[in-house]
Amino acid sequence: MLMKNKLIVDLKKELPCVLDTLEERYAYSQDASNIRRITNLPDAVVFVETVEDVQKVVKIANKHKVPIICRGAGTNVVGSCVCEHGGIILNFSKMNKIREISAENMTAIVEPGVVLGDFQKEAEKLGLFYPPDPSNLAVSTIGGSIAQSSGGAKSFKYGTTKDYIIDLKVVMANGEILHTGANTIKNATGYNLGTLFVGSEGTLGIVVEATLKLIPLPESKKVFTAYFDTVADAVYAVNAVIEQRIFPATIDFMDKNAVQTVEKFYPAGLLTDKEALLLIEIDGFECSMDYQENIIINVLKSCRASAIQASHNDEEYNKIWTARRSSMGACARLKPNVTTDDVIVPRKNLAELVLGIRAICEKYNLDVCMVGHVGDGSVHPQIPIDYNDEDEYKRYKLAKSEIYDLTAKLGGILSGEHGIGLEKRAHIHKVINSTALNYMRQIKKTFDPNNILNPYKIF
């Protein structure tokens, strides 16, 4: 207790905004991973406003040997922001400035607390485009998306967060400032350190500024919904579209349970009697849209699509995507708790993964709604459960383990865009061999010898 009091005194002496009451610490003790029980609280929550503030916190954390857990909006679903061992929550909501958007360089410099959706809108005003779009982009932050290497629906065509990071300013565990790149689109000068930090979940360094690559904003866009009587037909249609050398911005997937659940939550006119739904978005020059649309519709019809709908204006476009992005919220109405996962396999194995997950959940008498980015081979099983039901929770944990076993068997990995955190760390050995894990541990020890940066996450 004496050590904790000294920690709080040091923080309040150096920083402008420090929260330390029981109620305040409790409010920041969990993230969107929907953990079953809160067993540990942070010692303090610090709102930083400058790089110098972050360096001060690092210095104090090293002095007292306490963890630092970085927090953007707390929307990650793998427990990356959970304080297992107390420590300092570093809140970046006040470091939310867009410092520069350069139309000439097609780059932007932003602070980590910038909300991703807000940044996209500002870039679009200049005719520029930042494609990463996780479902929670209305609240999730740039810093959080870097920490988790977020993707989203447009990953199929445009890639994920890691493909748009050209420089990071990072406060290291000893307080030093590291730049991982430069404000240039290409960089072959030395090791690509940026790739170490993207997806590292705050375990190697603290990102305090990011330089992002932008691309031209597509002139036009349109989304189709195509319905199929079997999951296999839906997956086959994806490959058939790609074989025509049409590259949709998005090919997303919803199974029958997901469509029915979403339609009750947010009525958008989706058909609820089909086994699978594909959301296919095309974009590009206005003059190319009819050409793309004709090819895609003909392919979908030849692949036994039983119904096809298309957006005709922005209102219809937004309504379809709001429905898709509402899937987790819709599931939350079914039971007191809802969990979502993120497994990904080579696309040729996607149908087997979807059907296998469904069979596993049926085996353990669990409901499941499946959505995903089918163009990538990515599936998000959303399982509504009641954490207070001991038997159901036990069945849920067994099902999760079997889902990860199935993913590994099909040549997949445990996360394409959500991260590992503490939720999946016990399973990471199923897809990453011991040699690779040992090198990861060595990198962690080199960058963070006192183990103060989000310790014991990932592995």
Short mmCIF file of C-alpha atoms in Angstrom, two decimals:
data_model
loop_
_atom_site.label_atom_id
_atom_site.label_comp_id
_atom_site.label_asym_id
_atom_site.label_seq_id
_atom_site.Cartn_x
_atom_site.Cartn_y
_atom_site.Cartn_z
CA MET A 1 0.00 0.00 0.00
CA LEU A 2 2.88 2.37 0.83
CA MET A 3 4.47 1.70 -2.57
CA LYS A 4 1.14 2.37 -4.29
CA ASN A 5 0.73 5.65 -2.41
CA LYS A 6 4.20 6.73 -3.49
CA LEU A 7 3.31 5.85 -7.09
CA ILE A 8 0.17 8.02 -6.97
CA VAL A 9 2.09 10.90 -5.39
CA ASP A 10 4.73 10.77 -8.13
CA LEU A 11 2.12 10.62 -10.91
CA LYS A 12 0.08 13.51 -9.54
CA LYS A 13 3.21 15.56 -9.09
CA GLU A 14 4.21 15.16 -12.76
CA LEU A 15 0.95 14.73 -14.70
CA PRO A 16 -2.11 17.01 -15.06
CA CYS A 17 -4.85 14.35 -14.96
CA VAL A 18 -4.57 11.27 -12.74
CA LEU A 19 -7.56 9.20 -11.59
CA ASP A 20 -7.16 6.96 -8.55
CA THR A 21 -10.49 6.50 -6.77
CA LEU A 22 -11.98 3.01 -6.58
CA GLU A 23 -14.85 3.95 -8.91
CA GLU A 24 -12.54 5.54 -11.49
CA ARG A 25 -10.16 2.60 -11.51
CA TYR A 26 -13.03 0.12 -11.79
CA ALA A 27 -14.35 1.93 -14.88
CA TYR A 28 -11.05 1.28 -16.65
CA SER A 29 -10.50 -2.29 -15.47
CA GLN A 30 -11.91 -3.99 -18.58
CA ASP A 31 -12.25 -3.57 -22.33
CA ALA A 32 -14.70 -4.92 -24.92
CA SER A 33 -13.49 -8.48 -24.41
CA ASN A 34 -16.39 -8.94 -21.99
CA ILE A 35 -14.31 -10.69 -19.35
CA ARG A 36 -16.18 -12.91 -16.93
CA ARG A 37 -14.97 -11.38 -13.68
CA ILE A 38 -12.98 -8.29 -12.76
CA THR A 39 -10.29 -9.50 -10.39
CA ASN A 40 -7.70 -6.73 -10.61
CA LEU A 41 -7.89 -2.96 -10.93
CA PRO A 42 -5.30 -0.53 -12.27
CA ASP A 43 -3.47 1.48 -9.63
CA ALA A 44 -4.15 4.69 -11.57
CA VAL A 45 -5.49 6.03 -14.84
CA VAL A 46 -3.40 8.77 -16.47
CA PHE A 47 -4.67 10.98 -19.28
CA VAL A 48 -1.65 12.05 -21.32
CA GLU A 49 -1.66 15.08 -23.61
CA THR A 50 1.92 15.26 -24.92
CA VAL A 51 4.86 13.02 -25.76
CA GLU A 52 6.60 14.46 -22.72
CA ASP A 53 3.71 13.28 -20.55
CA VAL A 54 4.20 9.75 -21.84
CA GLN A 55 7.92 9.89 -21.12
CA LYS A 56 7.21 11.02 -17.56
CA VAL A 57 4.87 8.08 -17.01
CA VAL A 58 7.48 5.66 -18.37
CA LYS A 59 10.09 7.08 -16.01
CA ILE A 60 7.77 6.69 -13.01
CA ALA A 61 6.72 3.16 -14.05
CA ASN A 62 10.36 2.10 -14.25
CA LYS A 63 11.05 3.62 -10.84
CA HIS A 64 8.19 1.70 -9.20
CA LYS A 65 8.40 -1.37 -11.49
CA VAL A 66 4.70 -1.25 -12.38
CA PRO A 67 3.03 -2.08 -15.70
CA ILE A 68 1.83 0.46 -18.28
CA ILE A 69 -1.26 -0.55 -20.26
CA CYS A 70 -2.04 1.72 -23.21
CA ARG A 71 -5.70 2.40 -23.92
CA GLY A 72 -7.40 4.03 -26.89
CA ALA A 73 -11.17 3.51 -26.88
CA GLY A 74 -11.02 0.12 -25.14
CA THR A 75 -12.83 -1.57 -28.04
CA ASN A 76 -10.47 -4.51 -28.48
CA VAL A 77 -12.08 -7.90 -27.86
CA VAL A 78 -9.10 -9.98 -26.67
CA GLY A 79 -8.31 -8.42 -23.30
CA SER A 80 -5.38 -6.30 -24.41
CA CYS A 81 -6.37 -3.46 -22.06
CA VAL A 82 -7.13 -5.62 -19.03
CA CYS A 83 -4.91 -5.01 -15.98
CA GLU A 84 -4.01 -8.45 -14.71
CA HIS A 85 -1.28 -7.13 -12.43
CA GLY A 86 -2.37 -3.59 -11.61
CA GLY A 87 -0.30 -0.72 -12.95
CA ILE A 88 -1.03 2.42 -14.92
CA ILE A 89 -3.69 2.76 -17.59
CA LEU A 90 -2.34 5.24 -20.13
CA ASN A 91 -5.36 6.92 -21.69
CA PHE A 92 -4.79 8.60 -25.08
CA SER A 93 -8.21 10.22 -25.56
CA LYS A 94 -6.66 13.70 -25.18
CA MET A 95 -3.90 13.02 -27.74
CA ASN A 96 -6.41 13.21 -30.60
CA LYS A 97 -5.04 15.75 -33.06
CA ILE A 98 -4.72 15.29 -36.80
CA ARG A 99 -1.46 17.17 -37.20
CA GLU A 100 -1.31 17.16 -40.98
CA ILE A 101 -2.99 15.75 -44.07
CA SER A 102 -0.87 16.34 -47.15
CA ALA A 103 -2.63 16.02 -50.50
CA GLU A 104 0.73 16.49 -52.24
CA ASN A 105 2.52 13.71 -50.34
CA MET A 106 -0.65 11.64 -49.88
CA THR A 107 0.27 11.14 -46.24
CA ALA A 108 -1.10 12.15 -42.85
CA ILE A 109 0.43 12.63 -39.41
CA VAL A 110 -1.87 11.85 -36.50
CA GLU A 111 -1.83 11.32 -32.76
CA PRO A 112 -2.90 7.92 -31.41
CA GLY A 113 -6.20 9.10 -29.93
CA VAL A 114 -7.67 10.17 -33.28
CA VAL A 115 -10.92 8.31 -33.97
CA LEU A 116 -10.51 6.28 -37.14
CA GLY A 117 -13.89 7.17 -38.66
CA ASP A 118 -13.33 10.89 -38.04
CA PHE A 119 -9.94 10.71 -39.71
CA GLN A 120 -11.39 8.98 -42.77
CA LYS A 121 -13.92 11.78 -43.18
CA GLU A 122 -11.24 14.47 -42.99
CA ALA A 123 -9.11 12.68 -45.58
CA GLU A 124 -12.09 12.30 -47.90
CA LYS A 125 -12.62 16.06 -47.89
CA LEU A 126 -9.32 16.27 -49.79
CA GLY A 127 -10.19 13.41 -52.14
CA LEU A 128 -8.02 10.96 -50.20
CA PHE A 129 -8.79 7.56 -48.76
CA TYR A 130 -7.64 5.61 -45.68
CA PRO A 131 -9.08 2.12 -46.31
CA PRO A 132 -8.77 0.23 -42.97
CA ASP A 133 -12.31 0.10 -41.56
CA PRO A 134 -12.93 -2.13 -38.54
CA SER A 135 -16.61 -2.47 -37.68
CA ASN A 136 -16.23 -0.15 -34.69
CA LEU A 137 -14.52 2.62 -36.69
CA ALA A 138 -16.97 5.19 -35.29
CA VAL A 139 -15.24 4.94 -31.91
CA SER A 140 -11.99 3.00 -32.33
CA THR A 141 -8.75 4.95 -32.52
CA ILE A 142 -5.72 5.00 -34.77
CA GLY A 143 -3.48 3.97 -31.87
CA GLY A 144 -5.70 1.02 -31.04
CA SER A 145 -5.86 -0.08 -34.67
CA ILE A 146 -2.06 0.01 -34.83
CA ALA A 147 -1.75 -1.97 -31.59
CA GLN A 148 -4.10 -4.70 -32.85
CA SER A 149 -3.19 -4.47 -36.57
CA SER A 150 -6.86 -3.92 -37.39
CA GLY A 151 -8.31 -4.75 -40.77
CA GLY A 152 -11.98 -4.62 -41.62
CA ALA A 153 -14.20 -5.29 -44.59
CA LYS A 154 -12.01 -3.57 -47.20
CA SER A 155 -8.92 -5.63 -46.34
CA PHE A 156 -9.59 -7.93 -49.29
CA LYS A 157 -8.73 -5.25 -51.84
CA TYR A 158 -6.81 -2.65 -49.88
CA GLY A 159 -4.97 -4.47 -47.10
CA THR A 160 -4.92 -3.78 -43.36
CA THR A 161 -3.46 -1.16 -41.02
CA LYS A 162 0.08 -2.50 -41.41
CA ASP A 163 -0.01 -1.63 -45.12
CA TYR A 164 -0.58 2.07 -44.41
CA ILE A 165 1.99 2.75 -41.69
CA ILE A 166 5.10 4.45 -43.03
CA ASP A 167 6.47 5.91 -39.80
CA LEU A 168 5.78 5.64 -36.09
CA LYS A 169 7.08 7.79 -33.27
CA VAL A 170 7.45 5.45 -30.32
CA VAL A 171 8.33 6.04 -26.68
CA MET A 172 10.42 3.06 -25.69
CA ALA A 173 10.42 1.34 -22.30
CA ASN A 174 13.41 3.43 -21.18
CA GLY A 175 11.82 6.70 -22.30
CA GLU A 176 13.82 7.12 -25.51
CA ILE A 177 12.12 8.23 -28.73
CA LEU A 178 12.31 5.87 -31.70
CA HIS A 179 11.23 6.58 -35.29
CA THR A 180 10.50 3.44 -37.26
CA GLY A 181 10.52 5.00 -40.75
CA ALA A 182 10.13 8.30 -42.58
CA ASN A 183 7.55 10.47 -44.32
CA THR A 184 8.20 8.70 -47.61
CA ILE A 185 6.09 6.10 -49.38
CA LYS A 186 9.07 3.78 -49.96
CA ASN A 187 11.80 2.96 -47.47
CA ALA A 188 14.47 0.28 -47.82
CA THR A 189 16.86 1.81 -45.32
CA GLY A 190 17.65 -0.64 -42.55
CA TYR A 191 15.32 -3.01 -40.77
CA ASN A 192 11.58 -2.42 -41.09
CA LEU A 193 10.98 -1.77 -37.41
CA GLY A 194 7.44 -0.58 -38.03
CA THR A 195 6.21 -4.11 -38.60
CA LEU A 196 7.34 -5.06 -35.10
CA PHE A 197 5.15 -2.44 -33.47
CA VAL A 198 2.03 -2.88 -35.61
CA GLY A 199 0.09 -5.64 -33.91
CA SER A 200 2.38 -5.77 -30.85
CA GLU A 201 -0.51 -4.72 -28.55
CA GLY A 202 1.58 -2.17 -26.66
CA THR A 203 4.11 -4.77 -25.47
CA LEU A 204 7.20 -3.33 -27.20
CA GLY A 205 6.75 0.44 -27.14
CA ILE A 206 4.19 3.23 -26.86
CA VAL A 207 3.08 4.77 -30.17
CA VAL A 208 2.65 8.53 -29.74
CA GLU A 209 2.41 9.56 -33.41
CA ALA A 210 1.80 7.82 -36.72
CA THR A 211 2.51 8.81 -40.30
CA LEU A 212 -0.02 7.14 -42.58
CA LYS A 213 -0.10 6.48 -46.30
CA LEU A 214 -3.24 7.61 -48.14
CA ILE A 215 -4.55 6.72 -51.60
CA PRO A 216 -6.97 8.44 -54.00
CA LEU A 217 -10.62 8.23 -52.97
CA PRO A 218 -12.60 6.05 -55.40
CA GLU A 219 -15.03 8.07 -57.49
CA SER A 220 -17.99 5.72 -56.98
CA LYS A 221 -19.06 2.71 -54.93
CA LYS A 222 -21.95 0.26 -54.75
CA VAL A 223 -22.84 -2.75 -52.60
CA PHE A 224 -24.69 -5.95 -53.53
CA THR A 225 -26.29 -8.57 -51.31
CA ALA A 226 -26.37 -12.06 -52.76
CA TYR A 227 -28.14 -14.97 -51.05
CA PHE A 228 -27.30 -18.67 -51.28
CA ASP A 229 -28.93 -21.89 -50.16
CA THR A 230 -25.61 -23.38 -48.96
CA VAL A 231 -22.39 -22.02 -47.47
CA ALA A 232 -20.39 -23.95 -50.05
CA ASP A 233 -22.19 -22.17 -52.91
CA ALA A 234 -21.41 -18.80 -51.33
CA VAL A 235 -17.69 -19.60 -51.01
CA TYR A 236 -17.56 -20.96 -54.54
CA ALA A 237 -19.10 -17.71 -55.81
CA VAL A 238 -16.28 -15.70 -54.23
CA ASN A 239 -13.66 -17.60 -56.22
CA ALA A 240 -15.75 -17.35 -59.37
CA VAL A 241 -15.93 -13.55 -59.05
CA ILE A 242 -12.18 -13.26 -58.54
CA GLU A 243 -11.49 -15.48 -61.55
CA GLN A 244 -13.19 -12.84 -63.73
CA ARG A 245 -10.43 -10.38 -62.77
CA ILE A 246 -12.90 -8.21 -60.90
CA PHE A 247 -11.46 -7.08 -57.59
CA PRO A 248 -14.27 -6.02 -55.24
CA ALA A 249 -13.42 -3.69 -52.39
CA THR A 250 -15.25 -6.04 -50.04
CA ILE A 251 -16.57 -9.58 -50.00
CA ASP A 252 -18.23 -10.10 -46.62
CA PHE A 253 -20.26 -12.99 -45.30
CA MET A 254 -23.18 -13.53 -42.92
CA ASP A 255 -24.74 -16.88 -42.10
CA LYS A 256 -28.47 -17.44 -41.62
CA ASN A 257 -28.36 -16.99 -37.84
CA ALA A 258 -26.50 -13.70 -38.17
CA VAL A 259 -28.90 -12.35 -40.79
CA GLN A 260 -31.97 -13.27 -38.75
CA THR A 261 -30.51 -11.78 -35.56
CA VAL A 262 -29.44 -8.55 -37.25
CA GLU A 263 -32.76 -8.12 -39.06
CA LYS A 264 -34.63 -8.25 -35.75
CA PHE A 265 -32.23 -5.71 -34.24
CA TYR A 266 -31.91 -3.33 -37.21
CA PRO A 267 -34.45 -4.04 -39.95
CA ALA A 268 -32.71 -3.43 -43.27
CA GLY A 269 -34.73 -5.62 -45.62
CA LEU A 270 -32.29 -8.55 -45.55
CA LEU A 271 -33.75 -11.90 -46.58
CA THR A 272 -33.84 -14.22 -43.58
CA ASP A 273 -34.61 -17.61 -45.14
CA LYS A 274 -31.26 -18.26 -46.86
CA GLU A 275 -28.26 -20.12 -45.47
CA ALA A 276 -25.65 -17.55 -46.47
CA LEU A 277 -25.36 -13.93 -47.55
CA LEU A 278 -22.50 -12.26 -49.40
CA LEU A 279 -22.02 -8.49 -49.25
CA ILE A 280 -19.98 -7.46 -52.26
CA GLU A 281 -18.87 -3.88 -52.66
CA ILE A 282 -17.38 -2.54 -55.86
CA ASP A 283 -15.71 0.82 -56.31
CA GLY A 284 -13.70 2.77 -58.86
CA PHE A 285 -14.34 5.25 -61.64
CA GLU A 286 -18.02 5.89 -62.40
CA CYS A 287 -17.53 4.70 -65.97
CA SER A 288 -16.42 1.27 -64.72
CA MET A 289 -19.32 0.57 -62.39
CA ASP A 290 -21.80 -0.86 -64.90
CA TYR A 291 -19.09 -3.11 -66.34
CA GLN A 292 -18.20 -4.48 -62.90
CA GLU A 293 -21.84 -4.85 -61.89
CA ASN A 294 -22.82 -6.81 -65.00
CA ILE A 295 -19.96 -9.26 -64.62
CA ILE A 296 -20.55 -9.82 -60.90
CA ILE A 297 -24.32 -10.33 -61.27
CA ASN A 298 -23.83 -12.82 -64.10
CA VAL A 299 -21.27 -14.73 -62.06
CA LEU A 300 -23.49 -14.77 -58.98
CA LYS A 301 -26.41 -16.08 -61.00
CA SER A 302 -24.24 -18.81 -62.51
CA CYS A 303 -23.19 -19.78 -58.97
CA ARG A 304 -26.77 -20.42 -57.91
CA ALA A 305 -27.42 -17.20 -56.04
CA SER A 306 -31.10 -17.43 -55.17
CA ALA A 307 -31.56 -13.65 -54.83
CA ILE A 308 -29.49 -10.54 -55.56
CA GLN A 309 -30.11 -7.00 -54.29
CA ALA A 310 -28.15 -3.81 -54.96
CA SER A 311 -27.86 -0.36 -53.39
CA HIS A 312 -29.04 2.49 -55.63
CA ASN A 313 -28.09 5.47 -53.48
CA ASP A 314 -26.11 6.44 -50.38
CA GLU A 315 -29.07 5.79 -48.09
CA GLU A 316 -29.42 2.18 -49.23
CA TYR A 317 -25.65 1.70 -49.18
CA ASN A 318 -25.37 2.96 -45.60
CA LYS A 319 -28.36 0.92 -44.47
CA ILE A 320 -26.80 -2.33 -45.66
CA TRP A 321 -23.46 -1.59 -44.04
CA THR A 322 -25.07 -0.44 -40.79
CA ALA A 323 -26.84 -3.79 -40.65
CA ARG A 324 -23.57 -5.67 -41.20
CA ARG A 325 -21.72 -3.60 -38.60
CA SER A 326 -24.53 -4.18 -36.10
CA SER A 327 -24.00 -7.92 -35.88
CA MET A 328 -22.28 -7.99 -32.49
CA GLY A 329 -24.74 -5.52 -30.99
CA ALA A 330 -27.59 -7.64 -32.30
CA CYS A 331 -26.14 -10.76 -30.68
CA ALA A 332 -25.87 -8.91 -27.38
CA ARG A 333 -29.67 -8.88 -27.20
CA LEU A 334 -29.84 -12.65 -27.16
CA LYS A 335 -28.08 -13.26 -23.83
CA PRO A 336 -26.38 -11.19 -21.11
CA ASN A 337 -22.93 -11.63 -22.66
CA VAL A 338 -21.62 -11.96 -26.18
CA THR A 339 -18.18 -12.95 -27.38
CA THR A 340 -16.68 -12.55 -30.80
CA ASP A 341 -13.65 -14.25 -32.26
CA ASP A 342 -11.39 -13.87 -35.26
CA VAL A 343 -10.02 -16.94 -37.03
CA ILE A 344 -8.74 -17.07 -40.57
CA VAL A 345 -7.82 -19.85 -42.99
CA PRO A 346 -6.79 -20.09 -46.66
CA ARG A 347 -9.94 -19.26 -48.61
CA LYS A 348 -10.16 -22.75 -50.12
CA ASN A 349 -10.79 -24.07 -46.57
CA LEU A 350 -13.35 -21.45 -45.60
CA ALA A 351 -16.50 -23.53 -46.14
CA GLU A 352 -15.03 -26.32 -44.01
CA LEU A 353 -14.19 -23.79 -41.27
CA VAL A 354 -17.68 -22.27 -41.21
CA LEU A 355 -19.44 -25.64 -41.19
CA GLY A 356 -16.96 -26.98 -38.63
CA ILE A 357 -17.56 -24.06 -36.25
CA ARG A 358 -21.28 -24.56 -36.58
CA ALA A 359 -20.91 -28.28 -35.79
CA ILE A 360 -18.73 -27.54 -32.75
CA CYS A 361 -21.26 -25.07 -31.37
CA GLU A 362 -24.10 -27.53 -31.96
CA LYS A 363 -22.07 -30.21 -30.13
CA TYR A 364 -21.83 -27.95 -27.07
CA ASN A 365 -25.39 -26.62 -27.39
CA LEU A 366 -24.28 -23.03 -28.05
CA ASP A 367 -25.86 -20.44 -30.29
CA VAL A 368 -23.53 -18.88 -32.87
CA CYS A 369 -23.89 -16.14 -35.45
CA MET A 370 -21.13 -16.06 -38.05
CA VAL A 371 -19.97 -13.08 -40.03
CA GLY A 372 -16.64 -12.48 -41.68
CA HIS A 373 -14.52 -11.17 -44.48
CA VAL A 374 -14.89 -14.11 -46.78
CA GLY A 375 -12.55 -12.68 -49.40
CA ASP A 376 -9.75 -13.03 -46.83
CA GLY A 377 -10.86 -16.37 -45.42
CA SER A 378 -11.72 -14.63 -42.15
CA VAL A 379 -14.62 -15.66 -39.88
CA HIS A 380 -15.96 -13.97 -36.73
CA PRO A 381 -18.03 -16.48 -34.72
CA GLN A 382 -20.21 -14.47 -32.33
CA ILE A 383 -21.44 -16.57 -29.42
CA PRO A 384 -24.07 -15.17 -27.04
CA ILE A 385 -23.87 -16.78 -23.60
CA ASP A 386 -24.64 -16.18 -19.93
CA TYR A 387 -21.40 -15.98 -17.94
CA ASN A 388 -23.34 -16.69 -14.74
CA ASP A 389 -24.31 -20.09 -16.07
CA GLU A 390 -21.34 -22.23 -14.99
CA ASP A 391 -22.22 -25.13 -17.26
CA GLU A 392 -22.71 -22.96 -20.32
CA TYR A 393 -19.45 -21.12 -19.67
CA LYS A 394 -17.58 -24.44 -19.41
CA ARG A 395 -19.11 -25.61 -22.70
CA TYR A 396 -18.15 -22.29 -24.30
CA LYS A 397 -14.50 -22.66 -23.27
CA LEU A 398 -14.36 -26.21 -24.65
CA ALA A 399 -15.92 -25.05 -27.92
CA LYS A 400 -13.40 -22.22 -28.26
CA SER A 401 -10.49 -24.62 -27.86
CA GLU A 402 -11.91 -26.93 -30.53
CA ILE A 403 -12.49 -23.99 -32.88
CA TYR A 404 -8.80 -23.07 -32.55
CA ASP A 405 -7.80 -26.72 -33.12
CA LEU A 406 -9.92 -26.79 -36.27
CA THR A 407 -8.41 -23.51 -37.49
CA ALA A 408 -4.90 -24.87 -37.03
CA LYS A 409 -5.82 -28.11 -38.80
CA LEU A 410 -7.06 -26.11 -41.80
CA GLY A 411 -3.79 -24.20 -42.09
CA GLY A 412 -5.11 -21.05 -40.44
CA ILE A 413 -4.13 -18.64 -37.68
CA LEU A 414 -5.88 -17.43 -34.53
CA SER A 415 -6.23 -13.78 -35.51
CA GLY A 416 -6.28 -11.80 -38.72
CA GLU A 417 -7.21 -8.45 -37.19
CA HIS A 418 -8.24 -8.64 -33.51
CA GLY A 419 -4.97 -9.67 -31.87
CA ILE A 420 -4.19 -12.22 -29.16
CA GLY A 421 -4.20 -10.33 -25.85
CA LEU A 422 -4.86 -12.54 -22.87
CA GLU A 423 -7.90 -14.29 -24.36
CA LYS A 424 -5.95 -16.42 -26.87
CA ARG A 425 -2.42 -16.55 -25.46
CA ALA A 426 -2.89 -20.09 -24.10
CA HIS A 427 -3.64 -21.27 -27.64
CA ILE A 428 -1.01 -19.38 -29.66
CA HIS A 429 1.31 -22.41 -29.62
CA LYS A 430 -1.22 -24.21 -31.83
CA VAL A 431 -0.29 -22.03 -34.80
CA ILE A 432 3.13 -20.54 -33.92
CA ASN A 433 6.03 -22.93 -33.35
CA SER A 434 8.25 -22.82 -30.28
CA THR A 435 11.23 -21.39 -32.16
CA ALA A 436 9.24 -18.38 -33.33
CA LEU A 437 7.74 -17.88 -29.86
CA ASN A 438 11.20 -17.96 -28.28
CA TYR A 439 12.42 -15.24 -30.67
CA MET A 440 9.34 -13.18 -29.85
CA ARG A 441 10.18 -13.47 -26.16
CA GLN A 442 13.75 -12.38 -26.84
CA ILE A 443 12.53 -9.35 -28.79
CA LYS A 444 10.21 -8.45 -25.91
CA LYS A 445 13.06 -8.72 -23.39
CA THR A 446 15.36 -6.60 -25.57
CA PHE A 447 12.82 -3.81 -26.03
CA ASP A 448 11.36 -3.98 -22.52
CA PRO A 449 13.88 -5.45 -20.06
CA ASN A 450 11.86 -4.48 -16.97
CA ASN A 451 8.68 -6.01 -18.45
CA ILE A 452 6.56 -2.91 -17.79
CA LEU A 453 4.82 -2.60 -21.17
CA ASN A 454 1.52 -4.52 -21.10
CA PRO A 455 3.22 -7.60 -19.62
CA TYR A 456 2.09 -11.19 -20.18
CA LYS A 457 -0.07 -10.40 -23.19
CA ILE A 458 0.14 -12.39 -26.48
CA PHE A 459 2.33 -15.18 -25.00
#
